[in-house]
Coordinates of C-alpha atoms and ligand atoms in Angstrom, one line a residue:
X5 CA 0.0 0.0 0.0
X6 CA 1.4 3.4 -0.9
X7 CA 1.3 6.1 1.6
X8 CA 0.6 9.6 0.3
X9 CA 2.8 12.4 1.6
X10 CA 1.2 15.4 3.3
X11 CA 1.0 18.4 1.0
X12 CA 4.0 20.6 1.0
X13 CA 3.2 24.0 2.5
X14 CA 3.6 26.8 0.1
X15 CA 7.0 28.5 0.1
X16 CA 6.7 32.2 1.0
X17 CA 8.9 35.0 0.0
X18 CA 8.0 36.9 3.0
X19 CA 6.8 35.4 6.2
X20 CA 7.3 38.1 8.7
X21 CA 3.8 39.6 8.6
X22 CA 2.0 36.6 10.0
X23 CA 3.9 35.9 13.2
X24 CA 2.8 37.0 16.6
X25 CA -0.3 38.6 18.0
X26 CA -1.5 42.1 18.6
X27 CA -1.1 42.9 22.3
X28 CA -4.6 42.6 24.0
X29 CA -4.3 45.4 26.5
X30 CA -7.1 45.1 29.1
X31 CA -8.2 41.8 27.6
X32 CA -4.8 40.1 28.3
X33 CA -6.5 37.6 30.6
X34 CA -9.2 36.6 28.2
X35 CA -8.7 32.9 27.1
X36 CA -7.4 32.5 23.6
X37 CA -10.5 30.4 22.7
X38 CA -12.8 33.3 23.5
X39 CA -10.6 36.0 22.0
X40 CA -10.4 34.3 18.7
X41 CA -14.1 33.5 18.7
X42 CA -15.8 36.1 16.5
X43 CA -19.1 35.7 18.3
X44 CA -17.4 36.6 21.6
X45 CA -15.9 39.6 19.9
X46 CA -19.3 40.7 18.6
X47 CA -20.9 40.2 22.0
X48 CA -18.2 42.2 23.8
X49 CA -18.1 45.2 21.5
X50 CA -17.5 48.5 23.0
X51 CA -20.6 50.7 22.5
X52 CA -20.9 53.1 25.4
X53 CA -18.8 56.0 26.7
X54 CA -18.2 54.0 29.9
X55 CA -16.7 51.1 27.8
X56 CA -14.2 53.5 26.2
X57 CA -13.4 55.4 29.4
X58 CA -11.8 52.3 30.7
X59 CA -9.6 51.9 27.6
X60 CA -8.4 55.3 26.5
X61 CA -8.1 58.9 27.7
X62 CA -11.0 60.5 25.9
X63 CA -10.8 64.2 25.2
X64 CA -13.6 66.5 26.1
X65 CA -14.4 66.8 22.4
X66 CA -14.6 63.1 21.9
X67 CA -16.8 62.8 24.9
X68 CA -19.2 65.5 23.7
X69 CA -19.2 64.1 20.2
X70 CA -20.0 60.7 21.5
X71 CA -23.0 62.0 23.4
X72 CA -24.2 64.1 20.5
X73 CA -23.7 61.6 17.7
X74 CA -24.0 58.0 18.9
X75 CA -27.8 57.9 18.5
X76 CA -27.6 59.2 14.9
X77 CA -24.9 56.7 13.8
X78 CA -24.2 54.0 16.3
X79 CA -20.8 53.4 17.9
X80 CA -19.6 49.8 18.1
X81 CA -16.0 48.6 18.2
X82 CA -14.8 45.0 18.5
X83 CA -12.3 44.4 21.3
X84 CA -9.8 43.3 18.6
X85 CA -10.1 46.7 16.7
X86 CA -10.0 48.6 20.0
X87 CA -6.6 47.1 20.9
X88 CA -5.3 49.0 17.9
X89 CA -6.3 52.4 19.4
X90 CA -3.7 54.6 21.0
X91 CA -4.8 55.2 24.6
X92 CA -3.2 58.7 24.7
X93 CA -3.3 60.1 21.2
X94 CA -6.6 61.5 20.0
X95 CA -5.2 61.8 16.5
X96 CA -4.8 58.0 16.4
X97 CA -6.1 56.8 13.0
X98 CA -8.1 54.0 14.6
X99 CA -9.7 56.3 17.1
X100 CA -10.6 58.7 14.4
X101 CA -12.2 56.0 12.2
X102 CA -14.2 54.5 15.0
X103 CA -15.1 57.2 17.6
X104 CA -17.3 60.2 16.9
X105 CA -15.3 63.4 16.4
X106 CA -16.5 66.9 17.2
X107 CA -16.3 67.9 13.5
X108 CA -19.1 65.3 12.7
X109 CA -21.5 67.9 14.0
X110 CA -20.4 70.6 11.6
X111 CA -22.5 70.3 8.4
X112 CA -20.9 71.1 5.0
X113 CA -23.1 72.8 2.4
X114 CA -22.3 70.0 -0.1
X115 CA -23.2 67.1 2.2
X116 CA -25.8 64.7 1.1
X117 CA -27.8 62.0 2.9
X118 CA -27.4 59.7 0.0
X119 CA -24.2 60.9 -1.7
X120 CA -24.2 58.3 -4.5
X121 CA -27.9 58.4 -5.3
X122 CA -28.2 54.7 -4.4
X123 CA -31.8 55.0 -3.3
X124 CA -32.8 56.7 -6.6
X125 CA -31.6 53.6 -8.6
X126 CA -33.5 51.1 -6.4
X127 CA -36.0 49.2 -8.4
X128 CA -36.9 47.0 -5.4
X129 CA -35.9 47.5 -1.7
X130 CA -32.3 46.4 -1.0
X131 CA -31.0 46.5 -4.5
X132 CA -29.3 49.3 -6.5
X133 CA -29.2 48.8 -10.2
X134 CA -27.5 51.7 -11.8
X135 CA -25.1 50.3 -14.3
X136 CA -26.5 47.9 -17.0
X137 CA -24.5 44.8 -16.1
X138 CA -23.9 45.3 -12.4
X139 CA -26.1 45.4 -9.3
X140 CA -25.5 46.1 -5.6
X141 CA -27.4 44.0 -3.1
X142 CA -27.6 45.1 0.6
X143 CA -28.1 42.0 2.7
X144 CA -27.7 43.6 6.1
X145 CA -27.1 47.0 7.7
X146 CA -25.0 45.8 10.6
X147 CA -21.2 45.9 10.9
X148 CA -18.8 44.7 13.6
X149 CA -17.3 48.3 13.7
X150 CA -19.2 51.3 12.5
X151 CA -16.8 53.5 10.5
X152 CA -17.3 57.3 11.1
X153 CA -16.5 57.9 7.4
X154 CA -19.2 55.5 6.2
X155 CA -21.0 56.5 2.9
X156 CA -24.2 54.7 4.0
X157 CA -24.6 56.4 7.4
X158 CA -28.2 57.0 6.3
X159 CA -29.1 53.4 7.0
X160 CA -26.0 51.4 8.2
X161 CA -26.3 50.7 11.9
X162 CA -30.1 51.3 11.8
X163 CA -31.8 48.0 12.7
X164 CA -35.1 49.2 11.2
X165 CA -33.5 49.5 7.8
X166 CA -32.4 45.8 7.6
X167 CA -33.9 43.9 4.7
X168 CA -36.6 41.4 5.6
X169 CA -36.3 37.9 4.2
X170 CA -39.3 38.5 1.9
X171 CA -37.6 41.6 0.5
X172 CA -34.4 39.8 -0.1
X173 CA -36.3 37.1 -2.0
X174 CA -37.9 39.9 -4.1
X175 CA -34.4 41.4 -4.8
X176 CA -33.0 38.0 -5.9
X177 CA -36.1 37.5 -8.0
X178 CA -35.4 40.9 -9.7
X179 CA -31.9 39.7 -10.5
X180 CA -33.3 36.5 -11.9
X181 CA -35.5 38.5 -14.2
X182 CA -32.7 40.8 -15.5
X183 CA -30.4 38.8 -17.7
X184 CA -28.3 41.9 -18.4
X185 CA -26.9 41.7 -14.8
X186 CA -23.7 39.7 -14.8
X187 CA -21.9 41.0 -11.7
X188 CA -23.5 41.3 -8.3
X189 CA -21.9 43.0 -5.3
X190 CA -23.1 41.6 -2.0
X191 CA -22.8 44.5 0.4
X192 CA -24.5 46.2 3.3
X193 CA -23.5 46.9 6.1
X194 CA -21.2 44.0 6.3
X195 CA -22.5 40.7 4.9
X196 CA -20.3 38.8 7.3
X197 CA -22.5 39.8 10.2
X198 CA -25.0 37.2 8.9
X199 CA -24.6 33.6 10.0
X200 CA -22.5 31.3 7.9
X201 CA -25.6 29.4 6.7
X202 CA -27.6 32.6 5.9
X203 CA -24.8 34.1 3.9
X204 CA -24.0 30.8 2.1
X205 CA -27.7 30.5 1.2
X206 CA -27.7 34.0 -0.4
X207 CA -24.5 33.2 -2.3
X208 CA -26.0 29.9 -3.5
X209 CA -29.2 31.5 -4.6
X210 CA -27.3 34.0 -6.7
X211 CA -25.0 31.4 -8.1
X212 CA -28.0 29.5 -9.5
X213 CA -28.9 32.5 -11.7
X214 CA -27.4 31.5 -15.0
X215 CA -26.6 35.0 -16.3
X216 CA -24.7 36.0 -13.2
X217 CA -21.0 35.4 -13.9
X218 CA -19.3 37.1 -10.9
X219 CA -20.1 37.7 -7.3
X220 CA -18.3 40.2 -5.1
X221 CA -18.5 40.1 -1.3
X222 CA -17.8 43.5 0.3
X223 CA -16.5 43.1 3.9
X224 CA -14.4 45.0 6.4
X225 CA -14.1 42.0 8.6
X226 CA -10.5 41.3 7.7
X227 CA -9.8 44.7 9.2
X228 CA -12.1 44.9 12.1
X229 CA -12.8 41.3 13.0
X230 CA -10.4 38.9 11.1
X231 CA -11.4 35.9 13.2
X232 CA -14.8 36.0 11.5
X233 CA -13.1 34.4 8.4
X234 CA -13.2 30.9 10.0
X235 CA -12.4 27.7 8.2
X236 CA -16.1 26.8 8.5
X237 CA -17.2 29.9 6.7
X238 CA -14.6 29.5 4.0
X239 CA -15.6 25.9 3.5
X240 CA -19.2 27.1 2.9
X241 CA -18.3 29.9 0.5
X242 CA -15.3 28.3 -1.3
X243 CA -17.4 26.2 -3.7
X244 CA -19.1 29.4 -5.1
X245 CA -16.5 30.8 -7.5
X246 CA -15.8 33.3 -8.8
X247 CA -16.6 35.0 -5.5
X248 CA -14.3 37.9 -5.2
X249 CA -13.7 39.6 -1.8
X250 CA -13.5 43.4 -1.5
X251 CA -12.1 44.7 1.7
X252 CA -11.1 48.1 3.2
X253 CA -7.8 48.7 4.8
X254 CA -6.9 52.3 5.3
X255 CA -3.9 52.6 7.6
X256 CA -0.7 50.7 8.5
X257 CA -2.0 50.3 12.1
X258 CA -4.6 47.9 10.7
X259 CA -2.0 45.7 9.1
X260 CA -1.6 43.2 12.0
X261 CA -0.5 39.6 12.1
X262 CA -4.1 38.6 12.6
X263 CA -5.2 40.5 9.5
X264 CA -2.3 39.1 7.5
X265 CA -3.2 35.5 8.4
X266 CA -6.9 36.2 7.5
X267 CA -6.0 37.5 4.0
X268 CA -3.6 34.6 3.4
X269 CA -6.3 32.2 4.5
X270 CA -8.6 33.7 1.9
X271 CA -6.0 33.6 -0.8
X272 CA -5.0 30.0 0.1
X273 CA -8.7 29.0 -0.3
X274 CA -8.8 30.5 -3.8
X275 CA -10.5 33.8 -3.2
X276 CA -9.3 36.8 -5.1
X277 CA -9.1 39.7 -2.6
X278 CA -8.9 43.4 -3.5
X279 CA -8.7 46.5 -1.2
X280 CA -10.8 49.6 -1.5
X281 CA -9.0 52.3 0.5
X282 CA -10.8 55.6 1.3
X283 CA -8.6 58.7 1.4
X284 CA -9.0 60.2 4.8
X285 CA -7.6 63.5 6.0
X286 CA -5.0 63.0 8.8
X287 CA -5.2 59.2 8.5
X288 CA -3.7 58.2 5.1
X289 CA -3.4 61.4 3.1
X290 CA 0.2 60.9 2.3
X291 CA 2.0 58.6 -0.2
X292 CA 4.1 56.9 2.5
X293 CA 1.1 55.6 4.4
X294 CA -0.6 54.4 1.2
X295 CA 2.6 52.8 0.0
X296 CA 3.1 51.0 3.3
X297 CA -0.4 49.6 3.4
X298 CA -0.3 48.6 -0.3
X299 CA 3.1 46.8 0.0
X300 CA 1.8 44.9 3.0
X301 CA -1.4 44.0 1.1
X302 CA 0.5 42.6 -1.9
X303 CA 2.6 40.5 0.5
X304 CA -0.8 38.9 1.7
X305 CA -1.9 38.5 -2.0
X306 CA -4.5 41.2 -1.8
X307 CA -4.6 43.6 -4.7
X308 CA -4.7 47.4 -3.9
X309 CA -7.6 48.2 -6.2
X310 CA -9.1 51.6 -5.4
X311 CA -8.2 54.7 -3.5
X312 CA -11.5 56.6 -3.1
X313 CA -12.0 60.2 -2.7
X314 CA -14.3 60.5 0.4
X315 CA -17.9 60.8 -0.6
X316 CA -20.1 63.8 0.2
X317 CA -21.9 61.9 3.0
X318 CA -23.2 63.9 5.9
X319 CA -20.9 64.2 8.9
X320 CA -17.7 63.2 7.1
X321 CA -16.5 66.5 5.6
X322 CA -13.7 66.6 8.2
X323 CA -12.2 63.5 6.5
X324 CA -12.2 64.9 3.0
X325 CA -9.0 66.0 1.4
X326 CA -8.6 68.3 -1.6
X327 CA -8.9 66.1 -4.7
X328 CA -5.4 67.1 -5.7
X329 CA -4.1 65.2 -2.6
X330 CA -5.1 61.9 -4.2
X331 CA -3.7 62.8 -7.5
X332 CA -0.3 63.7 -5.9
X333 CA -0.3 60.4 -4.0
X334 CA -0.7 58.5 -7.3
X335 CA 2.1 60.6 -8.8
X336 CA 4.3 59.7 -5.9
X337 CA 3.6 56.0 -6.3
X338 CA 3.5 55.5 -10.1
X339 CA 6.9 54.4 -11.3
X340 CA 8.4 54.6 -7.8
X341 CA 7.0 51.3 -6.8
X342 CA 5.4 48.2 -8.4
X343 CA 2.5 49.0 -10.7
X344 CA 0.4 46.5 -8.7
X345 CA 0.8 48.7 -5.6
X346 CA -0.7 51.7 -7.3
X347 CA -4.5 51.8 -6.9
X348 CA -7.0 53.6 -9.2
X349 CA -7.8 56.9 -7.6
X350 CA -11.5 57.6 -8.2
X351 CA -14.2 60.0 -7.3
X352 CA -17.6 58.5 -7.1
X353 CA -19.6 61.2 -8.8
X354 CA -22.2 62.8 -6.5
X355 CA -25.8 61.7 -7.2
X356 CA -24.8 58.5 -9.0
X357 CA -22.6 59.4 -11.9
X358 CA -20.3 56.5 -11.3
X359 CA -16.6 56.3 -10.7
X360 CA -14.4 58.8 -12.4
X361 CA -10.7 57.9 -12.4
X362 CA -8.3 60.8 -11.8
X363 CA -4.7 60.5 -12.9
X364 CA -1.7 62.8 -12.8
X365 CA -1.0 64.6 -16.1
X366 CA 1.9 63.0 -17.9
X367 CA 1.3 64.4 -21.4
X368 CA 3.0 67.8 -21.7
X369 CA 2.4 68.5 -25.4
X370 CA 2.4 67.3 -29.0
X371 CA 3.7 68.3 -32.3
X372 CA 2.8 67.2 -35.8
X373 CA 4.2 63.7 -35.4
X374 CA 4.7 63.1 -31.7
X375 CA 3.2 63.1 -28.3
X376 CA 5.4 64.6 -25.7
X377 CA 5.3 63.4 -22.2
X378 CA 7.1 63.1 -18.9
X379 CA 7.9 59.9 -17.1
X380 CA 7.7 59.4 -13.3
X381 CA 11.2 60.9 -12.9
X382 CA 10.3 64.1 -14.8
X383 CA 12.3 63.2 -17.9
X384 CA 10.8 64.1 -21.3
X385 CA 10.0 61.6 -24.0
X386 CA 8.5 61.7 -27.5
X387 CA 6.4 59.0 -29.0
X388 CA 5.2 58.9 -32.6
X389 CA 1.5 59.6 -33.0
X390 CA 1.1 56.8 -35.5
Ligands
LIG417 S1 -17.8 48.4 7.4 FE1 -18.4 49.5 5.5 S2 -20.7 49.6 5.7 FE2 -19.9 49.2 7.7 S3 -19.7 51.2 8.7 FE3 -17.7 50.6 7.8 S4 -17.7 51.6 5.8 FE4 -19.9 51.5 6.5

């Protein structure tokens, strides 16, 4: 009888990112089995001022903003994500993404409740169908952590806006009746707040629609709750390919060993993973931060896909940078690092105009026969027009 050898583990060029654990701070005594159980993390989320008072030194502004904002857009932070917060620095990028800031209360004249016009293109509840061949399905409005820069503040975190089972069936029926739709984004909220079976059932129902070619699952769990990507869940989802994963890392502080292991688990199971970073003032509005995150992502086999200009959502104007900042970040990356580490910088046009890519200007002129342009280093080149 021949004995089969165990499979050889993949050889890695870089292993350093996956070793170790993020220090647990006040949760140091929590048993590993609990800490790495995503349900425990969900149950023990920090949601009140008292929860945070025991963890970090809140400023008066943060305290006031918490009291004024938390009933408009809920506050919830997993213990895991909370361990990434600096206890003493109010400008900490994790604090600013997860805790209400005083500026949230200052409206901007261009703010919109629904900045991308998603409700206007909603043929049935819970489904936006704006582009002919793509549709966006909102399967839940809950998330493990509520990001203060969320575009869908109008309904995310609001339990009353969650889609009922009957409405979800209607939305899936709509997709069945529209053969032009070939690509469906499963979003929310965060779809991974659903149970494994519920999520797998939705994915299975969509997979049965013959004209749907690609599914995309949009989740920030690899950032805020990486333990949610369990082997059980991946076993249930892995048969449904192509099921692409879109995630949302914004800052090097989020690039932990736990997150690296999560992304590698996804890649090892055959999922193609891409990152959609949002450009946020004071958090990642410089090329060095973006480069550091994107190099880390590539090492975990996650493609840096988009860098989004922050939308005109209500209460997020303090996060917005001038558009030129994003263009300059792309200029600082293009040619100076691997092309794969350079995302598309896009503005999602207000009101539903779609994504508009913005690129630095490299063409400096033309003559009768040639286009004249500059390369990344500022050197001039000519290329024949035909
Ligand atoms: S995870 Fe996504 S949907 Fe949820 S609050 Fe953050 S940005 Fe909004």
